Amino acid sequence: MRDFKGLGLRVATGCWLAFAWVLMWGSPTSLGTWVSGFGIALVVMVVFPLPRRKVIGTLHLFDAIRLVLYVLGQVTISSVEVAWVSLSPWRKPTAALLVAPMRLESDFVLSLAVNTLNIIPGGIVVRIDERNRQVIMHVFEAGSQKDVEKFYKNIAAIEWRYVRAFEPRENLERLEQARRTTPVAPAIKDEWLVDGAEFETNSEVR
């Protein structure tokens, strides 16, 4: 069983790297792009092998398909939103560094979720706090409480879908309990906003 999970981990990693390659080139219907993506993924996995980590959970195929479709939709929507803000001369986006919980038990699933956050336009993960299970993200547009709430709702949606797709169902129950007792988004703190000041990495989000 352990070898089977290890093989499944390598296959899933290769498929995800190939998928990221296809998204980068923007050619999902090109067979050549998929072939080159799997080739690049194979080279990366051989030259830069992942350390052996404990694999927790299993694959829930239907939820995994829903996850992929959701990510594709978010990539499309976020691309349009970022392009609109960038091309609007009357709008000046306010970037920020925000701390968000990412309560995924498996390190492998956490890495997949972080990669997903990085390929969706509008934000990039700058730090992962594995001990506290949270990420620090640089967000393109976070100048209002509405923007911050939208960011946290998107993070919660991705987190919830990854738990459903890859982790045991009891983890989903714990996540639902945590979400019922934790606010969707905290109020904006001045030290989060990027305005020439250094971000305080020890800021806490409750």
PDB file of C-alpha atoms in Angstrom, residues 10-92:
ATOM      1  CA  ARG A  10       4.741  10.647  -8.365  1.00  0.00           C
ATOM      2  CA  VAL A  11       2.079  10.246 -11.057  1.00  0.00           C
ATOM      3  CA  ALA A  12      -0.042  13.023  -9.555  1.00  0.00           C
ATOM      4  CA  THR A  13       2.997  15.300  -9.302  1.00  0.00           C
ATOM      5  CA  GLY A  14       3.905  14.674 -12.937  1.00  0.00           C
ATOM      6  CA  CYS A  15       0.358  15.338 -14.114  1.00  0.00           C
ATOM      7  CA  TRP A  16       0.151  18.538 -12.090  1.00  0.00           C
ATOM      8  CA  LEU A  17       3.483  19.826 -13.444  1.00  0.00           C
ATOM      9  CA  ALA A  18       2.337  19.081 -16.990  1.00  0.00           C
ATOM     10  CA  PHE A  19      -0.971  20.831 -16.311  1.00  0.00           C
ATOM     11  CA  ALA A  20       0.878  23.912 -14.994  1.00  0.00           C
ATOM     12  CA  TRP A  21       3.062  23.890 -18.122  1.00  0.00           C
ATOM     13  CA  VAL A  22       0.002  23.831 -20.376  1.00  0.00           C
ATOM     14  CA  LEU A  23      -1.564  26.715 -18.436  1.00  0.00           C
ATOM     15  CA  MET A  24       1.634  28.736 -18.788  1.00  0.00           C
ATOM     16  CA  TRP A  25       1.582  28.335 -22.558  1.00  0.00           C
ATOM     17  CA  GLY A  26      -2.181  28.838 -22.783  1.00  0.00           C
ATOM     18  CA  SER A  27      -2.611  25.946 -25.219  1.00  0.00           C
ATOM     19  CA  PRO A  28      -4.865  23.366 -23.544  1.00  0.00           C
ATOM     20  CA  THR A  29      -5.884  21.845 -26.894  1.00  0.00           C
ATOM     21  CA  SER A  30      -2.353  21.436 -28.234  1.00  0.00           C
ATOM     22  CA  LEU A  31      -1.111  17.840 -28.116  1.00  0.00           C
ATOM     23  CA  GLY A  32       2.481  19.038 -28.504  1.00  0.00           C
ATOM     24  CA  THR A  33       2.180  21.262 -25.438  1.00  0.00           C
ATOM     25  CA  TRP A  34       0.907  18.339 -23.346  1.00  0.00           C
ATOM     26  CA  VAL A  35       3.681  16.044 -24.604  1.00  0.00           C
ATOM     27  CA  SER A  36       6.353  18.642 -23.870  1.00  0.00           C
ATOM     28  CA  GLY A  37       4.732  19.304 -20.485  1.00  0.00           C
ATOM     29  CA  PHE A  38       4.982  15.652 -19.464  1.00  0.00           C
ATOM     30  CA  GLY A  39       8.561  15.584 -20.771  1.00  0.00           C
ATOM     31  CA  ILE A  40       9.513  18.629 -18.692  1.00  0.00           C
ATOM     32  CA  ALA A  41       7.730  17.136 -15.688  1.00  0.00           C
ATOM     33  CA  LEU A  42       9.710  13.901 -16.025  1.00  0.00           C
ATOM     34  CA  VAL A  43      13.023  15.768 -16.244  1.00  0.00           C
ATOM     35  CA  VAL A  44      12.155  17.932 -13.224  1.00  0.00           C
ATOM     36  CA  MET A  45      11.140  14.895 -11.142  1.00  0.00           C
ATOM     37  CA  VAL A  46      14.349  13.024 -12.027  1.00  0.00           C
ATOM     38  CA  VAL A  47      16.757  15.940 -11.581  1.00  0.00           C
ATOM     39  CA  PHE A  48      14.974  17.495  -8.588  1.00  0.00           C
ATOM     40  CA  PRO A  49      13.285  14.581  -6.780  1.00  0.00           C
ATOM     41  CA  LEU A  50      10.878  15.406  -3.980  1.00  0.00           C
ATOM     42  CA  PRO A  51      11.909  14.316  -0.455  1.00  0.00           C
ATOM     43  CA  ARG A  52      10.018  11.356   0.881  1.00  0.00           C
ATOM     44  CA  ARG A  53       7.098  12.591   2.951  1.00  0.00           C
ATOM     45  CA  LYS A  54       4.197  10.836   4.582  1.00  0.00           C
ATOM     46  CA  VAL A  55       1.238  10.677   2.179  1.00  0.00           C
ATOM     47  CA  ILE A  56      -2.068  11.226   3.966  1.00  0.00           C
ATOM     48  CA  GLY A  57      -5.474  10.526   2.511  1.00  0.00           C
ATOM     49  CA  THR A  58      -6.580   9.279  -0.870  1.00  0.00           C
ATOM     50  CA  LEU A  59      -7.918  10.476  -4.197  1.00  0.00           C
ATOM     51  CA  HIS A  60     -11.633  11.231  -4.486  1.00  0.00           C
ATOM     52  CA  LEU A  61     -11.917  11.272  -8.267  1.00  0.00           C
ATOM     53  CA  PHE A  62     -15.210  13.138  -8.668  1.00  0.00           C
ATOM     54  CA  ASP A  63     -14.159  15.890  -6.251  1.00  0.00           C
ATOM     55  CA  ALA A  64     -10.736  16.100  -7.933  1.00  0.00           C
ATOM     56  CA  ILE A  65     -12.417  16.713 -11.306  1.00  0.00           C
ATOM     57  CA  ARG A  66     -14.578  19.408  -9.721  1.00  0.00           C
ATOM     58  CA  LEU A  67     -11.416  20.950  -8.270  1.00  0.00           C
ATOM     59  CA  VAL A  68      -9.736  21.130 -11.686  1.00  0.00           C
ATOM     60  CA  LEU A  69     -12.823  22.721 -13.246  1.00  0.00           C
ATOM     61  CA  TYR A  70     -13.015  25.251 -10.410  1.00  0.00           C
ATOM     62  CA  VAL A  71      -9.342  26.196 -10.822  1.00  0.00           C
ATOM     63  CA  LEU A  72      -9.783  26.634 -14.579  1.00  0.00           C
ATOM     64  CA  GLY A  73     -12.756  28.906 -13.930  1.00  0.00           C
ATOM     65  CA  GLN A  74     -10.837  30.948 -11.353  1.00  0.00           C
ATOM     66  CA  VAL A  75      -7.862  31.336 -13.694  1.00  0.00           C
ATOM     67  CA  THR A  76     -10.171  32.699 -16.415  1.00  0.00           C
ATOM     68  CA  ILE A  77     -12.130  35.032 -14.134  1.00  0.00           C
ATOM     69  CA  SER A  78      -9.053  36.331 -12.308  1.00  0.00           C
ATOM     70  CA  SER A  79      -7.215  36.954 -15.596  1.00  0.00           C
ATOM     71  CA  VAL A  80     -10.063  39.153 -16.807  1.00  0.00           C
ATOM     72  CA  GLU A  81     -10.277  41.019 -13.488  1.00  0.00           C
ATOM     73  CA  VAL A  82      -6.533  41.691 -13.303  1.00  0.00           C
ATOM     74  CA  ALA A  83      -6.457  42.811 -16.949  1.00  0.00           C
ATOM     75  CA  TRP A  84      -9.397  45.175 -16.341  1.00  0.00           C
ATOM     76  CA  VAL A  85      -7.744  46.776 -13.299  1.00  0.00           C
ATOM     77  CA  SER A  86      -4.398  47.053 -15.094  1.00  0.00           C
ATOM     78  CA  LEU A  87      -5.931  48.744 -18.151  1.00  0.00           C
ATOM     79  CA  SER A  88      -8.140  51.126 -16.162  1.00  0.00           C
ATOM     80  CA  PRO A  89      -6.209  54.434 -15.811  1.00  0.00           C
ATOM     81  CA  TRP A  90      -8.583  55.700 -13.108  1.00  0.00           C
ATOM     82  CA  ARG A  91      -7.900  52.756 -10.811  1.00  0.00           C
ATOM     83  CA  LYS A  92      -4.763  52.454  -8.740  1.00  0.00           C
TER      84      LYS A  92
END
